[in-house]
Amino acid sequence: MTGFRLTMAALGATALTLTAAPAALAAEAGITDEVSMTLGKDGTLHVAEKISGASGGLKRTFTTRTRYDDGNDRLYQISNVKGGTLTGDVLSVTGQTVEYDVKGAVTTSGGVEELRWFAVNGWNQQVAKATVKVSGPGQVQNLSCFAGELTSAIGCTSASMDHSATQADFEQQNLPQGQALTVIVGYPKGSSTGKPILERRFSLAAAFTLDTVTGGALAGLLVLLLGGVALLYWTRGRDARVAGHDGGPVDPMQNGHFSPPDGVRPGQIGTLVDEQADVVDVTATIVDLAVRGFLRIDEQSRQTYDAPDWMLVKLPAAQTNTLLPYERALYDAIFDGRDAVLLSQLSGSFTSHLGKVRDALYADVVKQGWFARRPDTERTRWTTIGVVLIVAGLLATVALAWFTTYGLLGLAVVIAGGALAMGGQYMPAKTAKGSAALAHTMGFRQYLFSGELGNVPEQLRVELFSRYLPYAVIFDGVEHWSRVVASVTGNGHQSDNLYWYHGPAEWDLSKFAGSMRTFTTTTSGAISASRQFRTL
């Protein structure tokens, strides 16, 4: 009797195990997804799904972008979701049924309108069985389906249509988590108004496509823009022409005294010639102030390896009220309340005052009537416009390259901006009066280096030739003209100092050329070290 009870208990346990097994196997098998799809006349695909057998939170990640061709991606737009919450491409299912609409699932291929959709795709659980029923606005012309990865070419479990060819049926068994069942159904062309939604895929090659259209547009835009820059220079940047002006040598001697053409001083000439107030103009002006008796330059004694230095000495008898504004600004910058200063010690207030010298020089050439506007302001204006155009061109290039294939057109704007930025350096234009003064200045330069100095009385040569020297600094002829000055009384023998330049002990005029060359180089270096003149 006891043995019988044990046997019955064992059979009962076995029966319980067999009863529970199908439920466990079903849980392991995954969900069942019954899909019903209807394609409307407007090309919108309405999808309804009935899901059973889910364990835990059920989510699906839609595929909303695929490659269409070499230049475009195909987009699928999901909308009107019911029975779940769509966040981005992820659908969180909240019930047992889900509905949504898809746009962009229809495309025309040959004479057939093809519906393609990933009916079952991206579930976070395995799909034990999926069935799909598709109906549309016309008779089914063809059908196919694929299961597995999105690009899989493996057919689904079954695909068929009803006897009237109005409904297509698909089935797939055991679809792993994350994989897709893609269904394709063909309808007669024109069955719906649907079409694929395409988005251009960015690539440098496509963004800067060079073909007949873009090449022609680029050439036309370059001609237009660069022609505009050239026209701008032609109308605004050219010096005014002066009919019949004399460009030959100009003799600055009048009644045995020095008189520069048009009364132009070295700093003014330098600014007139290159349209910039730069270090050479300031250096020449310092030499000119010495020659004209406003200061004296004393060369300091030095040992073999010492750096050369000079003392700039204020002359008390000088009539500083006769100085031009830029000369007075430089004079004040040098001395700044002191009677003498070493060239090597010119710093501090000298550096801060150089900006005033530059501004006064630019204001002076406008006051003389040589320029209608300050050359530096004119250069800055057009260079700034060019830089703005470059930036606009770069932004246009990025925008055109990102959204279209016309990126080359933006580069045309960049090129035009670069041409204007560089051309801005040549935009300051001389007036007719300025052009005439420049012609006389060039004639003076020709006279200065001609070697034909005329019959200058010996007693006037030191002063006269010294007056030429600052202009030689401007014309890059310091070496040549310093030797001319040294030859007046020195000739290689011991000689007194010049009235405006004193050398150290055992110094004579035969050394003047080397001294002056070193002085101008050192002075220009000291000025260049200041922030105001570093870039000029």
PDB file of N, CA and C in Angstrom, residues 174-205:
ATOM      1  N   ASN A 174      10.202  32.731 -35.427  1.00  0.00           N
ATOM      2  CA  ASN A 174      11.444  32.856 -34.658  1.00  0.00           C
ATOM      3  C   ASN A 174      12.392  33.929 -35.222  1.00  0.00           C
ATOM      4  N   LEU A 175      11.968  35.157 -35.079  1.00  0.00           N
ATOM      5  CA  LEU A 175      12.798  36.288 -35.503  1.00  0.00           C
ATOM      6  C   LEU A 175      13.574  36.800 -34.287  1.00  0.00           C
ATOM      7  N   PRO A 176      14.915  36.699 -34.310  1.00  0.00           N
ATOM      8  CA  PRO A 176      15.704  37.106 -33.135  1.00  0.00           C
ATOM      9  C   PRO A 176      15.495  38.570 -32.772  1.00  0.00           C
ATOM     10  N   GLN A 177      15.794  38.862 -31.526  1.00  0.00           N
ATOM     11  CA  GLN A 177      15.673  40.228 -31.001  1.00  0.00           C
ATOM     12  C   GLN A 177      16.455  41.213 -31.883  1.00  0.00           C
ATOM     13  N   GLY A 178      15.834  42.340 -32.218  1.00  0.00           N
ATOM     14  CA  GLY A 178      16.491  43.404 -32.970  1.00  0.00           C
ATOM     15  C   GLY A 178      16.477  43.224 -34.467  1.00  0.00           C
ATOM     16  N   GLN A 179      16.119  42.029 -34.981  1.00  0.00           N
ATOM     17  CA  GLN A 179      16.139  41.813 -36.424  1.00  0.00           C
ATOM     18  C   GLN A 179      14.807  42.210 -37.057  1.00  0.00           C
ATOM     19  N   ALA A 180      14.772  42.164 -38.408  1.00  0.00           N
ATOM     20  CA  ALA A 180      13.650  42.763 -39.120  1.00  0.00           C
ATOM     21  C   ALA A 180      12.973  41.784 -40.067  1.00  0.00           C
ATOM     22  N   LEU A 181      11.678  42.021 -40.244  1.00  0.00           N
ATOM     23  CA  LEU A 181      10.914  41.381 -41.309  1.00  0.00           C
ATOM     24  C   LEU A 181      10.496  42.518 -42.246  1.00  0.00           C
ATOM     25  N   THR A 182      11.108  42.545 -43.431  1.00  0.00           N
ATOM     26  CA  THR A 182      10.844  43.593 -44.414  1.00  0.00           C
ATOM     27  C   THR A 182       9.888  43.047 -45.466  1.00  0.00           C
ATOM     28  N   VAL A 183       8.795  43.770 -45.708  1.00  0.00           N
ATOM     29  CA  VAL A 183       7.830  43.327 -46.707  1.00  0.00           C
ATOM     30  C   VAL A 183       7.814  44.315 -47.865  1.00  0.00           C
ATOM     31  N   ILE A 184       7.675  43.787 -49.068  1.00  0.00           N
ATOM     32  CA  ILE A 184       7.649  44.599 -50.288  1.00  0.00           C
ATOM     33  C   ILE A 184       6.445  44.177 -51.113  1.00  0.00           C
ATOM     34  N   VAL A 185       5.607  45.123 -51.453  1.00  0.00           N
ATOM     35  CA  VAL A 185       4.405  44.840 -52.236  1.00  0.00           C
ATOM     36  C   VAL A 185       4.344  45.828 -53.391  1.00  0.00           C
ATOM     37  N   GLY A 186       4.147  45.312 -54.621  1.00  0.00           N
ATOM     38  CA  GLY A 186       4.054  46.178 -55.776  1.00  0.00           C
ATOM     39  C   GLY A 186       2.621  46.387 -56.209  1.00  0.00           C
ATOM     40  N   TYR A 187       2.312  47.672 -56.550  1.00  0.00           N
ATOM     41  CA  TYR A 187       0.988  48.036 -57.058  1.00  0.00           C
ATOM     42  C   TYR A 187       1.167  48.731 -58.406  1.00  0.00           C
ATOM     43  N   PRO A 188       0.101  48.823 -59.179  1.00  0.00           N
ATOM     44  CA  PRO A 188       0.203  49.532 -60.455  1.00  0.00           C
ATOM     45  C   PRO A 188       0.652  50.974 -60.244  1.00  0.00           C
ATOM     46  N   LYS A 189       1.459  51.473 -61.181  1.00  0.00           N
ATOM     47  CA  LYS A 189       1.936  52.846 -61.095  1.00  0.00           C
ATOM     48  C   LYS A 189       0.763  53.818 -61.072  1.00  0.00           C
ATOM     49  N   GLY A 190       0.807  54.781 -60.150  1.00  0.00           N
ATOM     50  CA  GLY A 190      -0.259  55.755 -60.007  1.00  0.00           C
ATOM     51  C   GLY A 190      -1.342  55.342 -59.051  1.00  0.00           C
ATOM     52  N   SER A 191      -1.169  54.195 -58.394  1.00  0.00           N
ATOM     53  CA  SER A 191      -2.183  53.763 -57.430  1.00  0.00           C
ATOM     54  C   SER A 191      -2.304  54.746 -56.277  1.00  0.00           C
ATOM     55  N   SER A 192      -1.210  55.361 -55.912  1.00  0.00           N
ATOM     56  CA  SER A 192      -1.224  56.368 -54.847  1.00  0.00           C
ATOM     57  C   SER A 192      -0.344  57.538 -55.262  1.00  0.00           C
ATOM     58  N   THR A 193      -0.388  58.584 -54.492  1.00  0.00           N
ATOM     59  CA  THR A 193       0.466  59.759 -54.753  1.00  0.00           C
ATOM     60  C   THR A 193       1.726  59.750 -53.893  1.00  0.00           C
ATOM     61  N   GLY A 194       1.976  58.625 -53.263  1.00  0.00           N
ATOM     62  CA  GLY A 194       3.141  58.540 -52.382  1.00  0.00           C
ATOM     63  C   GLY A 194       4.458  58.589 -53.147  1.00  0.00           C
ATOM     64  N   LYS A 195       5.480  59.077 -52.483  1.00  0.00           N
ATOM     65  CA  LYS A 195       6.823  59.114 -53.058  1.00  0.00           C
ATOM     66  C   LYS A 195       7.845  59.081 -51.926  1.00  0.00           C
ATOM     67  N   PRO A 196       9.073  58.670 -52.205  1.00  0.00           N
ATOM     68  CA  PRO A 196      10.078  58.580 -51.142  1.00  0.00           C
ATOM     69  C   PRO A 196      10.476  59.966 -50.632  1.00  0.00           C
ATOM     70  N   ILE A 197      10.822  60.050 -49.377  1.00  0.00           N
ATOM     71  CA  ILE A 197      11.331  61.282 -48.773  1.00  0.00           C
ATOM     72  C   ILE A 197      12.856  61.169 -48.759  1.00  0.00           C
ATOM     73  N   LEU A 198      13.521  62.040 -49.516  1.00  0.00           N
ATOM     74  CA  LEU A 198      14.971  61.947 -49.665  1.00  0.00           C
ATOM     75  C   LEU A 198      15.660  63.112 -48.964  1.00  0.00           C
ATOM     76  N   GLU A 199      16.801  62.817 -48.412  1.00  0.00           N
ATOM     77  CA  GLU A 199      17.640  63.849 -47.785  1.00  0.00           C
ATOM     78  C   GLU A 199      19.059  63.665 -48.305  1.00  0.00           C
ATOM     79  N   ARG A 200      19.621  64.757 -48.834  1.00  0.00           N
ATOM     80  CA  ARG A 200      20.955  64.655 -49.422  1.00  0.00           C
ATOM     81  C   ARG A 200      21.989  64.318 -48.358  1.00  0.00           C
ATOM     82  N   ARG A 201      22.816  63.355 -48.669  1.00  0.00           N
ATOM     83  CA  ARG A 201      23.868  62.941 -47.752  1.00  0.00           C
ATOM     84  C   ARG A 201      25.094  63.821 -48.000  1.00  0.00           C
ATOM     85  N   PHE A 202      25.638  64.405 -46.915  1.00  0.00           N
ATOM     86  CA  PHE A 202      26.762  65.322 -47.084  1.00  0.00           C
ATOM     87  C   PHE A 202      28.033  64.572 -47.431  1.00  0.00           C
ATOM     88  N   SER A 203      28.768  65.137 -48.429  1.00  0.00           N
ATOM     89  CA  SER A 203      30.114  64.677 -48.758  1.00  0.00           C
ATOM     90  C   SER A 203      30.823  65.829 -49.445  1.00  0.00           C
ATOM     91  N   LEU A 204      32.110  65.927 -49.231  1.00  0.00           N
ATOM     92  CA  LEU A 204      32.858  67.038 -49.817  1.00  0.00           C
ATOM     93  C   LEU A 204      32.791  67.007 -51.336  1.00  0.00           C
ATOM     94  N   ALA A 205      32.880  65.816 -51.897  1.00  0.00           N
ATOM     95  CA  ALA A 205      32.849  65.702 -53.351  1.00  0.00           C
ATOM     96  C   ALA A 205      31.529  66.225 -53.904  1.00  0.00           C
TER      97      ALA A 205
END
